[in-house]
Coordinates of C-alpha atoms in Angstrom, one line a residue:
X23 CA 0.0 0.0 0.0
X24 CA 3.0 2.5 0.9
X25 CA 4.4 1.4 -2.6
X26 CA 1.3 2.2 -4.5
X27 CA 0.7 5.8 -2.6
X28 CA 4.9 6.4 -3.4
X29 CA 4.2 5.6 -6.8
X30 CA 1.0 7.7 -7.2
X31 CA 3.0 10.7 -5.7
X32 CA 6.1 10.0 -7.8
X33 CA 4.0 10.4 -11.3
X34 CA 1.4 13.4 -9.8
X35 CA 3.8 15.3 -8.2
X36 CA 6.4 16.5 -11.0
X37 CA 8.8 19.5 -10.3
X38 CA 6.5 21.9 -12.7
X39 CA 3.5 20.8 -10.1
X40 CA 4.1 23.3 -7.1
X41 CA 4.9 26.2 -9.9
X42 CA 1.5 25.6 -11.9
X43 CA -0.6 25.7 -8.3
X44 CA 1.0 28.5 -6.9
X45 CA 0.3 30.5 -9.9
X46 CA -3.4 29.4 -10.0
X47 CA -3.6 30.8 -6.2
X48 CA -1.9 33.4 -7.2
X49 CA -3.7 34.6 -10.3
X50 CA -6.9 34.1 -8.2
X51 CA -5.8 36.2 -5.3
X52 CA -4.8 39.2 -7.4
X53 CA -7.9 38.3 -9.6
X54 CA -10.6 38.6 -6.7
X55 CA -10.5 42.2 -5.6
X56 CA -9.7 43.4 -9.3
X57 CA -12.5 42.0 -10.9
X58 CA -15.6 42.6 -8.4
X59 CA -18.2 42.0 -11.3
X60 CA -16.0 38.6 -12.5
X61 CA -15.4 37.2 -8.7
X62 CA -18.2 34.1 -9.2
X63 CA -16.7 33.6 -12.5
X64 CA -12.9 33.4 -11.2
X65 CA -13.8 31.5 -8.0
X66 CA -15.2 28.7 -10.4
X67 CA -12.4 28.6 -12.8
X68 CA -10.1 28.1 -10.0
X69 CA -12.5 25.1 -8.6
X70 CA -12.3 23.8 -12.3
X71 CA -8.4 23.9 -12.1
X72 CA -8.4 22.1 -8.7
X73 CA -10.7 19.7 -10.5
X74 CA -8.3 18.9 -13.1
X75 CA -5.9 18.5 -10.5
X76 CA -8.0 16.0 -8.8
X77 CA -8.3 14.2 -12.3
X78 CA -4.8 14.1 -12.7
X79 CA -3.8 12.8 -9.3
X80 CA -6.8 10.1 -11.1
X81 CA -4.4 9.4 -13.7
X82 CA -1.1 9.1 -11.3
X83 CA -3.0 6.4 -9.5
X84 CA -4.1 4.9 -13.1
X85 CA -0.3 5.0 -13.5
X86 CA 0.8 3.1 -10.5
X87 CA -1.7 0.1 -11.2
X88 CA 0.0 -0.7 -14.2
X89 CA -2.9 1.1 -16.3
X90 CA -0.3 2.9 -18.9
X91 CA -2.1 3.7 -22.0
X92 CA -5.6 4.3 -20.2
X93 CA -3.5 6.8 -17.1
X94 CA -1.6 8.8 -19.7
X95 CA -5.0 9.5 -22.0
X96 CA -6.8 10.3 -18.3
X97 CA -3.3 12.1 -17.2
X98 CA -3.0 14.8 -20.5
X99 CA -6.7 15.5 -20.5
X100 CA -6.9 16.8 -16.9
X101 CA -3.3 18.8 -17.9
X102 CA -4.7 20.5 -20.7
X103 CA -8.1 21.3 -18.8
X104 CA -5.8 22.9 -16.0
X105 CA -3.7 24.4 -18.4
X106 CA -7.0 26.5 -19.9
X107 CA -8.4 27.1 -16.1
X108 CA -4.8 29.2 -15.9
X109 CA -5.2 30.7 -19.3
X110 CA -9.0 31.5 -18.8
X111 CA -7.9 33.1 -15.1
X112 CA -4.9 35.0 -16.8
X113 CA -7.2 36.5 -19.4
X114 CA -10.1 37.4 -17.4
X115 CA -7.3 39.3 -15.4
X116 CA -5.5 41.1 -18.5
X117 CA -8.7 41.5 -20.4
X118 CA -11.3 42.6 -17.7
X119 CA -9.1 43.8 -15.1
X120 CA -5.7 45.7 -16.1
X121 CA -6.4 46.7 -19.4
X122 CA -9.7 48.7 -18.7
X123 CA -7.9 50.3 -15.4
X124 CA -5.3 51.2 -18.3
X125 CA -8.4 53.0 -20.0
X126 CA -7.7 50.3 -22.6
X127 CA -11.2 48.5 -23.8
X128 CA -10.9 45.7 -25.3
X129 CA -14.0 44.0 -27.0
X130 CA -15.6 40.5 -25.5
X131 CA -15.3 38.8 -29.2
X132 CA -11.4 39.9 -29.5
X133 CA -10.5 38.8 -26.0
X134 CA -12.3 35.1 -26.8
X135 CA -10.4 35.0 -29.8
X136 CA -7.3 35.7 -27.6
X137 CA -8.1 33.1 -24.8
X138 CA -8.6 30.5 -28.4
X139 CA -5.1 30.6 -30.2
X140 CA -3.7 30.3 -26.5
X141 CA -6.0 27.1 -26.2
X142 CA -5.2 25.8 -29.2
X143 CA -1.3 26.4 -29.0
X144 CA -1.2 25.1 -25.4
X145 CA -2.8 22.0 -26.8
X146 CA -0.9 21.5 -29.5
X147 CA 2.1 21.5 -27.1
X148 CA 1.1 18.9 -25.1
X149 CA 0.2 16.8 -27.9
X150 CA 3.7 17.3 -29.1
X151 CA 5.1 16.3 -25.5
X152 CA 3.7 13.5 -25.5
X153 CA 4.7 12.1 -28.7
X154 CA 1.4 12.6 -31.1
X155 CA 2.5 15.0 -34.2
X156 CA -0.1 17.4 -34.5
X157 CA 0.1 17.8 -38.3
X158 CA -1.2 14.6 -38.9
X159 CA -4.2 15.1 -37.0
X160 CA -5.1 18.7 -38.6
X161 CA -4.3 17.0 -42.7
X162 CA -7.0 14.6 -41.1
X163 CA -9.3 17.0 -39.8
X164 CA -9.0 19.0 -43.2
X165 CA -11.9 17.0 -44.6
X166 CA -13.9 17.2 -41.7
X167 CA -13.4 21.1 -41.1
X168 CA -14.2 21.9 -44.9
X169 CA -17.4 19.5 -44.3
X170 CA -18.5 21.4 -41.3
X171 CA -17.7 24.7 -42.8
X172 CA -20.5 23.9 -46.1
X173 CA -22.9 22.7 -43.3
X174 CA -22.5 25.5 -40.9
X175 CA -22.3 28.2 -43.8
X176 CA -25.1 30.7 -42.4
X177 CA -23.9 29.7 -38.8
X178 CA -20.6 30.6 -39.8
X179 CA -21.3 34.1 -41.3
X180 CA -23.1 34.6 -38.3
X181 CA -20.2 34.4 -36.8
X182 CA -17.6 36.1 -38.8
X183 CA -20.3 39.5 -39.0
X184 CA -20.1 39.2 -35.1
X185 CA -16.2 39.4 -35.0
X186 CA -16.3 41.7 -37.5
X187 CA -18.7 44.3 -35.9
X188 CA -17.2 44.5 -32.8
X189 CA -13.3 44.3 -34.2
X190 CA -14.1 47.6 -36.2
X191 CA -15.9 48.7 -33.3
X192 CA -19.6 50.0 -35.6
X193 CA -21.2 48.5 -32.9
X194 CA -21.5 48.6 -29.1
X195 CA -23.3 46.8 -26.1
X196 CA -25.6 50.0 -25.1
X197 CA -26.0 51.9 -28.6
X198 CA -29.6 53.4 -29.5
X199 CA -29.8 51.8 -33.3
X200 CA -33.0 51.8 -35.6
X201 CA -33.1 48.6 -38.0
X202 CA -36.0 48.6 -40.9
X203 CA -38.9 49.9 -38.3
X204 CA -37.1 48.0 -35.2
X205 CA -35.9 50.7 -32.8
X206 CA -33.8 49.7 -29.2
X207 CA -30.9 49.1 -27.1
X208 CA -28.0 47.1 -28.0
X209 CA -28.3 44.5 -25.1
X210 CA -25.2 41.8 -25.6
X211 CA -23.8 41.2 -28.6
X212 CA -22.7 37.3 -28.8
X213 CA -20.6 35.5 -31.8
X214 CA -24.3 34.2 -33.4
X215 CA -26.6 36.7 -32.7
X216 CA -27.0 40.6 -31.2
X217 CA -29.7 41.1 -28.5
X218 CA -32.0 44.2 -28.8
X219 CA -34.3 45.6 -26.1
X220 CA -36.7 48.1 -27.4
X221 CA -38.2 50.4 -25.4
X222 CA -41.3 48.8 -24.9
X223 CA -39.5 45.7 -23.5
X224 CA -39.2 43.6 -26.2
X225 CA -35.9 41.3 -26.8
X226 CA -35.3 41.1 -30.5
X227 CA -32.5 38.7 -31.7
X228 CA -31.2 39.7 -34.8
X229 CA -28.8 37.9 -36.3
X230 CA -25.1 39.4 -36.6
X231 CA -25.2 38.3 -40.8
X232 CA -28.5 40.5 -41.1
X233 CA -26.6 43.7 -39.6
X234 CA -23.6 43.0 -42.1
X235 CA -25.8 42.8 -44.7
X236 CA -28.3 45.5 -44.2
X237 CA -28.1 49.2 -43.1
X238 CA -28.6 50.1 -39.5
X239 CA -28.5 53.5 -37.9
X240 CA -26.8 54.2 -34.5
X241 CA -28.0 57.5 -33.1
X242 CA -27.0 57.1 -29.1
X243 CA -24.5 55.9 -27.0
X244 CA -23.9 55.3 -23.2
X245 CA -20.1 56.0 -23.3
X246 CA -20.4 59.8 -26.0
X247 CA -23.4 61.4 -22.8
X248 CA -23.3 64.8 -25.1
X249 CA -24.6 62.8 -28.5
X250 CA -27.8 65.1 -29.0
X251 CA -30.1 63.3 -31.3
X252 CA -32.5 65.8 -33.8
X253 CA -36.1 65.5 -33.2
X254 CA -39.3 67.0 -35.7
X255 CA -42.4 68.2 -34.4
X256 CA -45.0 68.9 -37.1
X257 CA -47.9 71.0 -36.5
X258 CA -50.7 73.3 -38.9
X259 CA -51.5 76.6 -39.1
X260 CA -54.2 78.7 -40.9
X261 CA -53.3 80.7 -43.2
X262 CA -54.2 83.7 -41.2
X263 CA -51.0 83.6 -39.5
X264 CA -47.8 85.3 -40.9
X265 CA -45.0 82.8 -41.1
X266 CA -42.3 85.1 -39.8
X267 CA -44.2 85.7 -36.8
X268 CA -45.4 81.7 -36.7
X269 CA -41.5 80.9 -37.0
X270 CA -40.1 83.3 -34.3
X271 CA -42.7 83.0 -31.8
X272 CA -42.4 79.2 -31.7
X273 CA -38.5 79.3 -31.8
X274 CA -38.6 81.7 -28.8
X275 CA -40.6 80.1 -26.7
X276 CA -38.8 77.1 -26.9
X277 CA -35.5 78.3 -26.9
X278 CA -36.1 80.5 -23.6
X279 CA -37.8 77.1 -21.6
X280 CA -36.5 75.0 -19.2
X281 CA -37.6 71.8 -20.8
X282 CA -35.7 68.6 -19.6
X283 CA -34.1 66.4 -22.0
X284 CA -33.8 69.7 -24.7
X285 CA -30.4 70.5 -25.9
X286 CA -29.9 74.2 -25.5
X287 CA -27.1 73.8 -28.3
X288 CA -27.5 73.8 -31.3
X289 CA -30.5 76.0 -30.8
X290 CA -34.0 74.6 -32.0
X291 CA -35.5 76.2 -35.4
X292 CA -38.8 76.3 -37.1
X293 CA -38.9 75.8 -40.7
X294 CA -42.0 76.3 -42.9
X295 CA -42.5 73.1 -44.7
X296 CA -45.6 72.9 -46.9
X297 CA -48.5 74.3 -48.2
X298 CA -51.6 72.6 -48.1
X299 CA -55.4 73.2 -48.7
X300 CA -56.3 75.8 -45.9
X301 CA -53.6 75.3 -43.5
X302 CA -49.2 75.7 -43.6
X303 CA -47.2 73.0 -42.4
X304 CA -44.9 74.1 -40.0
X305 CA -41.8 71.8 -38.1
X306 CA -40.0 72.7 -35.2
X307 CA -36.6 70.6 -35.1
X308 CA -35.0 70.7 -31.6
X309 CA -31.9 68.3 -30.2
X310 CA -32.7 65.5 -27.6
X311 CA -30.0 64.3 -25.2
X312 CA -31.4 61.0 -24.0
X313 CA -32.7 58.7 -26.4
X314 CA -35.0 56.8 -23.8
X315 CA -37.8 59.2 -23.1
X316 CA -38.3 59.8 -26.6
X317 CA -41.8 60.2 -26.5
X318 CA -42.4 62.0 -23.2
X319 CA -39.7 64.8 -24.3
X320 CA -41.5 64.7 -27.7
X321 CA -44.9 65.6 -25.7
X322 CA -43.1 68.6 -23.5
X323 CA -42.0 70.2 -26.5
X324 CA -45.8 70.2 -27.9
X325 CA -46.9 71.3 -24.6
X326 CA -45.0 74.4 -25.0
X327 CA -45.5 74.9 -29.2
X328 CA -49.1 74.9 -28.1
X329 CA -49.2 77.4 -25.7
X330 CA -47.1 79.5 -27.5
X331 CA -49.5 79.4 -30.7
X332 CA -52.1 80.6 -28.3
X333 CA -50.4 83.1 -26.8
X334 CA -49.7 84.5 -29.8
X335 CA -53.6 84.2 -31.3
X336 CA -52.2 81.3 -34.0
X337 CA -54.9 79.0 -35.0
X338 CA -53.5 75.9 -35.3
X339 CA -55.5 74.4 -38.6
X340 CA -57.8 71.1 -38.3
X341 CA -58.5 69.3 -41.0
X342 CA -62.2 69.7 -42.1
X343 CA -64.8 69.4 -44.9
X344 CA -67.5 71.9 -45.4
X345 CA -70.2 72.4 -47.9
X346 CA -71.0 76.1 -48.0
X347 CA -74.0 76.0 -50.0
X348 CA -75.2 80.0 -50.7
X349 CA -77.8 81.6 -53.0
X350 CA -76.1 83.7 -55.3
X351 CA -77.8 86.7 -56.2
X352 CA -77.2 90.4 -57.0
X353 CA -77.7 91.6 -53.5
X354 CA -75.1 88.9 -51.8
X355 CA -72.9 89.8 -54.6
X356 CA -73.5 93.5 -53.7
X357 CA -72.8 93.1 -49.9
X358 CA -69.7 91.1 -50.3
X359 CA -68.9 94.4 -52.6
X360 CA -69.6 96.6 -50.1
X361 CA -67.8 94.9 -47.2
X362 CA -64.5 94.9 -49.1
X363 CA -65.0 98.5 -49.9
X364 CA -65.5 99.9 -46.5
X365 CA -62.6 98.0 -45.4
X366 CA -60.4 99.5 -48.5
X367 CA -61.7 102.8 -47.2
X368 CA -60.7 102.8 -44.2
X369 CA -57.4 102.0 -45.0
X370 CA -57.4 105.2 -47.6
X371 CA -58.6 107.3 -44.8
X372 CA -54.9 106.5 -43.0
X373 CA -52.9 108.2 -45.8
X374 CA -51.9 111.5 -45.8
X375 CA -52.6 111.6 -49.9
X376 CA -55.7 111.0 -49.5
X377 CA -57.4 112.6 -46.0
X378 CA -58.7 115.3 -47.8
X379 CA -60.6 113.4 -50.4
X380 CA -64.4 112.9 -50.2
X381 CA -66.2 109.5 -49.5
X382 CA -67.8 109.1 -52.7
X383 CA -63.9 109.8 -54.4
X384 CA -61.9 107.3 -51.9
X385 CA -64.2 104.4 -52.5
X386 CA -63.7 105.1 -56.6
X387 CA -60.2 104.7 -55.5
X388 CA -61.1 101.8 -53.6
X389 CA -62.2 99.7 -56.4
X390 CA -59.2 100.4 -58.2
X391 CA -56.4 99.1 -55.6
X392 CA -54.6 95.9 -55.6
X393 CA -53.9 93.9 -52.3
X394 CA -50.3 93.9 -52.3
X395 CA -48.6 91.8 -49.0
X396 CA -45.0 91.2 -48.6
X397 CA -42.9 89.2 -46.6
X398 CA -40.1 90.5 -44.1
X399 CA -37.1 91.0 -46.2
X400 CA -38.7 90.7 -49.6
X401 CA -37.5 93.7 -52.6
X402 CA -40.5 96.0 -53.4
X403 CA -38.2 97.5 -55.8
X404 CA -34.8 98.2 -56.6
X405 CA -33.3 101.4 -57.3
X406 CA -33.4 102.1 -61.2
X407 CA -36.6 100.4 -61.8
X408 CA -39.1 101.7 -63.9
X409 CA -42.0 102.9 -62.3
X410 CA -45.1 101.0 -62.7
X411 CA -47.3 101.3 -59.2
X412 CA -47.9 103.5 -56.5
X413 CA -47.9 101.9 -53.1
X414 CA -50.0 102.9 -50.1
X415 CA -48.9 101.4 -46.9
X416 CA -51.9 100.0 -44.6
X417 CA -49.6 98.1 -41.7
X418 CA -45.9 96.5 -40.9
X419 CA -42.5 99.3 -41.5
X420 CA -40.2 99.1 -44.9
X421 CA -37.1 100.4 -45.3
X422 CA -35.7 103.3 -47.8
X423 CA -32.4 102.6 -49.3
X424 CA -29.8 104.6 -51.7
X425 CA -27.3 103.3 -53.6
X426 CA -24.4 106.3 -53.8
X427 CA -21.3 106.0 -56.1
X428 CA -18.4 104.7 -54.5
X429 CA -20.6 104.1 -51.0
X430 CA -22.1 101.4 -49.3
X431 CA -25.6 101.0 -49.4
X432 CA -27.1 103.6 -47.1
X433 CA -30.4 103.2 -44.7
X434 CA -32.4 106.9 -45.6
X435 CA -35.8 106.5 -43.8
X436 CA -38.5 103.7 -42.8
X437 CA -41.4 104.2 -44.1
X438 CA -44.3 103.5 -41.4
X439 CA -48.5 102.2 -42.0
X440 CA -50.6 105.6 -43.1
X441 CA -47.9 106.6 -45.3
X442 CA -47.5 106.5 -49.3
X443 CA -44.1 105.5 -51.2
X444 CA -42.8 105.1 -54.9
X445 CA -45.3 108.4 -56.0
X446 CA -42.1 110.2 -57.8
X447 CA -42.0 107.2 -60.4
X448 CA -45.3 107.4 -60.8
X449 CA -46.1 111.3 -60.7
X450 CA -43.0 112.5 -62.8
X451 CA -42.4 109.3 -65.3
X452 CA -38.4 109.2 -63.7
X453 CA -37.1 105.8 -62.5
X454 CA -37.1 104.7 -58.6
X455 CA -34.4 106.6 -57.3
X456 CA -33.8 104.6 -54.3
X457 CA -34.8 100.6 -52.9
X458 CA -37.5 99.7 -50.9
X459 CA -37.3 96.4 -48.4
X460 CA -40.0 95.0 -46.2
X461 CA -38.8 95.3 -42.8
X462 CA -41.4 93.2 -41.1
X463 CA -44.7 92.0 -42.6
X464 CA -46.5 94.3 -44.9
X465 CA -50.0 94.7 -46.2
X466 CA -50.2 97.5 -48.8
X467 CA -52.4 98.3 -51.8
X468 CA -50.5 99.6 -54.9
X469 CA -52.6 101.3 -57.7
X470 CA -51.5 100.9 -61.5
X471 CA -50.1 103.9 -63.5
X472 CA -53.0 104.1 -65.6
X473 CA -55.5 104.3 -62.2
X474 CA -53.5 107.2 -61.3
X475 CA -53.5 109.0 -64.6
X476 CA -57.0 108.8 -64.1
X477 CA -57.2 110.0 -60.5
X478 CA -55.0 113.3 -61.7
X479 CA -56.9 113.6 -64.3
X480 CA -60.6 113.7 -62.4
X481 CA -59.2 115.8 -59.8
X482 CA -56.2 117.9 -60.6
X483 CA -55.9 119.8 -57.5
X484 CA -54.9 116.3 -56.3
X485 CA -51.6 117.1 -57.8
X486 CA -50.6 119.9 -55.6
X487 CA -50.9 117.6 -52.3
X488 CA -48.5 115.1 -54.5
X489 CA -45.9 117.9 -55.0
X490 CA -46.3 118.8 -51.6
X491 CA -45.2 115.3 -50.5
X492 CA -42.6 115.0 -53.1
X493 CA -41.3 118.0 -52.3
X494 CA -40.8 117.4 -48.8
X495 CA -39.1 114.3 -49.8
X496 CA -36.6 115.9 -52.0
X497 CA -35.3 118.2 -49.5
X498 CA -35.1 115.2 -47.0
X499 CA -33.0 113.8 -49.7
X500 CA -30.5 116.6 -50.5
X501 CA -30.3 116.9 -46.5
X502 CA -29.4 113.0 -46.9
X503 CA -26.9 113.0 -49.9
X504 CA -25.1 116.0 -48.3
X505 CA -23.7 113.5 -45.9
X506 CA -21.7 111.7 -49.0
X507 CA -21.7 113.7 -51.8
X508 CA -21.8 118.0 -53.2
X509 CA -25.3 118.8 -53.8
X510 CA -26.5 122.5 -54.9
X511 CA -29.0 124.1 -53.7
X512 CA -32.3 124.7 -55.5
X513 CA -32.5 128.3 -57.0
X514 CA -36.5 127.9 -56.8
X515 CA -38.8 126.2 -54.3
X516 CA -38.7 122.3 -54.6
X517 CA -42.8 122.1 -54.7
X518 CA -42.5 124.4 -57.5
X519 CA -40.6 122.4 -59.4
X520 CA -42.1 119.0 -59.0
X521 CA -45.4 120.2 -59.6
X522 CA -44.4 121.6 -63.2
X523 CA -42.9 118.1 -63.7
X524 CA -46.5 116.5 -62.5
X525 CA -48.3 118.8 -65.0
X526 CA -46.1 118.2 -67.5
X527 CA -46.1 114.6 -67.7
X528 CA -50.2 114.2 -67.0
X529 CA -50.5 117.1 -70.1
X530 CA -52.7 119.3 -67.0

């Protein structure tokens, strides 16, 4: 019995023996307090390596009965299983413990790879050791391998797509991606297969040969926190709203709130889409940090769009179908008439040119004028134009500009509602002698050359009041062009003047 337990020692305990367990304990020790997420993981690889030590103190007593053949097969397979337990513990410590303290991240697929070629080396090792050539075995697994391979072909890409994704690093375990309508959470991404969680709690496999193949879009993750993600909210408006003041009341108010989740930078913006039948299509695009509460943040931002629509008396539009079904006849047609009129009047009665004139003569003019709005910023006309329309100002500022020789262009005056511009063009037959811009949003009425040839013509006492104005104007002028250039002065009085011109070109 003392012979059979100092033969059993003999063959289990070698000289390499003590060295392989003390590094075990070793890599163990320094393994536990490193990796506090990996501990259950270690402590069982370590039980695994005491297993295969177990196994081959098996073999040794194998061995010392005589069993040879059977006590070396049972010997080498407990070596190499002790030899991975060390490889397995020296990886989980490199790979999940040093490196990332190193700020070095390594992916899961790249460090299996690792822990595979050290496998695979360490057992072609032994196999060498202990006399078996290894070549041999892999010209005789060549057939099987190419086999398996045509078999496993989809498993396979599956496979390769996984390594690949996560070697060139397009995809990470906690990216926001949209797939085809499938929106989530990169869960775990495994050599088969990546594992989505959407948001309503759904896990979707998809497998990693689909992601290669197709087109995915990542738009958040948990390692880049400042990766602001842009957001549209559509809404309609009547057209009764200006879209300046649409645009800039919406942007405001969302720009100035305190709304969680909202980017402050880059600023949101309101673009006009669309026109449609009876209502503008309007989208406020603003930056969202967090991908999770998509929809909550979605409903603050309308909250606040909504309020400030109202605020600012902006009817958002509903879609609707009506049939208006009216009785045409002379009267209706004559009280629609009559409607416009009075509101065409009252508009004359603002302007200066035209206090003086009697009721019965401003709604003649009345039915002559053509609704003219414009747009903050748009060109009523440049300077040099021929003169075509006279423009009479109901609400909403423009701006008077002069182009000078060898000058910027200079701001001369702004024009405000109640007030007339372009009646030199029209009144004297000379081109527009400076540019007109719509500072904010304007609703004029202009009135063709020919309706004021007729208006001069009916009443030409009407002409005085324009040389009145013009005059006025062109001393404002030379005052202006003083500032850049010689002007002389007038040798007779400028309403003088202008009203020969008027007469002149109406044949008074």
């Amino acid at each position: 019995m003392d012979t059979l337990m100092q033969r059993t020692w003999a063959y289990f305990w070698l000289p390499e023996t003590k060295y392989v367990i003390a590094a075990a304990v070793m890599l163990t020790l320094i393994a536990l307090p490193l990796l506090a997420k990996e501990r259950r993981r270690a402590v069982a690889t370590f039980l695994a390596f005491v297993l295969c030590l177990v196994g081959q103190l098996a073999g040794a007593v194998f061995e010392a009965l005589d069993y040879s053949r059977f006590a070396v097969m049972v010997h080498e397979l407990f070596v190499i299983g002790s030899g991975m337990a060390l490889v397995r513990l020296l990886a989980m410590l490199v790979f999940r413990g040093i490196l990332p303290r190193l700020g070095i991240v390594v992916v899961r697929i790249a460090e299996d790879i690792s822990v595979l070629l050290f496998y695979a080396a360490f057992i072609l090792a032994r196999l060498h050791f202990v006399g078996l050539d290894p070549s041999s075995l892999l010209t005789t697994s060549a057939v099987i391998t190419a086999v398996l391979a045509f078999a496993m072909q989809d498993t396979l890409g599956n496979v390769l797509s996984g390594v690949a994704l996560q070697l060139d690093n397009s995809l990470r375990t906690g990216d926001w991606i949209r797939i085809d309508d499938l929106t989530g959470r990169v869960a775990q991404i495994r050599w088969r297969q990546t594992t989505i969680r959407t948001r309503n709690g759904e896990v979707v496999i998809v497998p990693n040969s689909q992601l290669m193949r197709g087109r995915f879009t990542v738009y958040g993750r948990a390692d880049i926190p400042n990766w602001p993600w842009r957001r549209w909210i559509w809404f309609n408006i009547t057209h009764d709203s200006a879209p300046r003041q649409v645009i800039q009341e919406v942007e405001k108010a969302i720009s100035a709130a305190d709304i969680p989740n909202v980017a402050a930078d880059p600023a949101p913006t309101c673009v006009l889409m669309e026109f449609g039948p009876g209502y503008a299509r309007y989208a406020l695009r603003y930056w969202m940090l967090d991908p999770q509460p998509d929809d909550p943040t979605d409903s603050a931002v309308r909250v606040h769009v909504l309020a400030a629509l109202q605020r600012g008396g902006m009817q958002l539009a509903v879609p609707e179908q009506s049939l208006l079904v009216t009785k045409e006849n002379e009267a209706y047609r004559k009280s629609i008439r009559r409607r416009e009129t009075e509101r065409r009047v009252a508009d004359l009665r603002k302007l200066e040119l035209f206090s003086g004139l009697q009721e019965e003569e401003l709604r003649t003019i009345s039915e002559h004028l053509i609704f003219a709005p414009f747009a903050s910023g748009d060109v009523i006309y440049h300077q040099g134009d021929a003169a075509h329309w006279l423009y009479l100002l109901a609400s909403g500022e423009a701006e008077v500009w002069m182009e000078i020789p060898e000058q910027p262009r200079q701001l001369f005056r702004t024009i405000h509602a109640g007030s007339t511009f372009g009646e030199r063009g029209v009144m004297t037959g000379e081109n527009r002698r400076d540019t007109v811009i719509a500072k904010t949003e304007l609703v004029c009425y202009r009135l063709d050359q020919s309706t004021v040839d007729e208006i001069i013509h009916s009443r030409p006492e009407i002409s005085r009041a324009f040389a009145e104005i013009l005059g006025r104007r062109e001393r404002e002028i030379n005052a202006f062009m003083r500032r850049f250039v010689d002007v002389p002065n007038a040798p007779v009085p400028q309403e003088h003047g202008i009203l020969e011109k008027i007469r002149s070109f109406f044949e008074l």
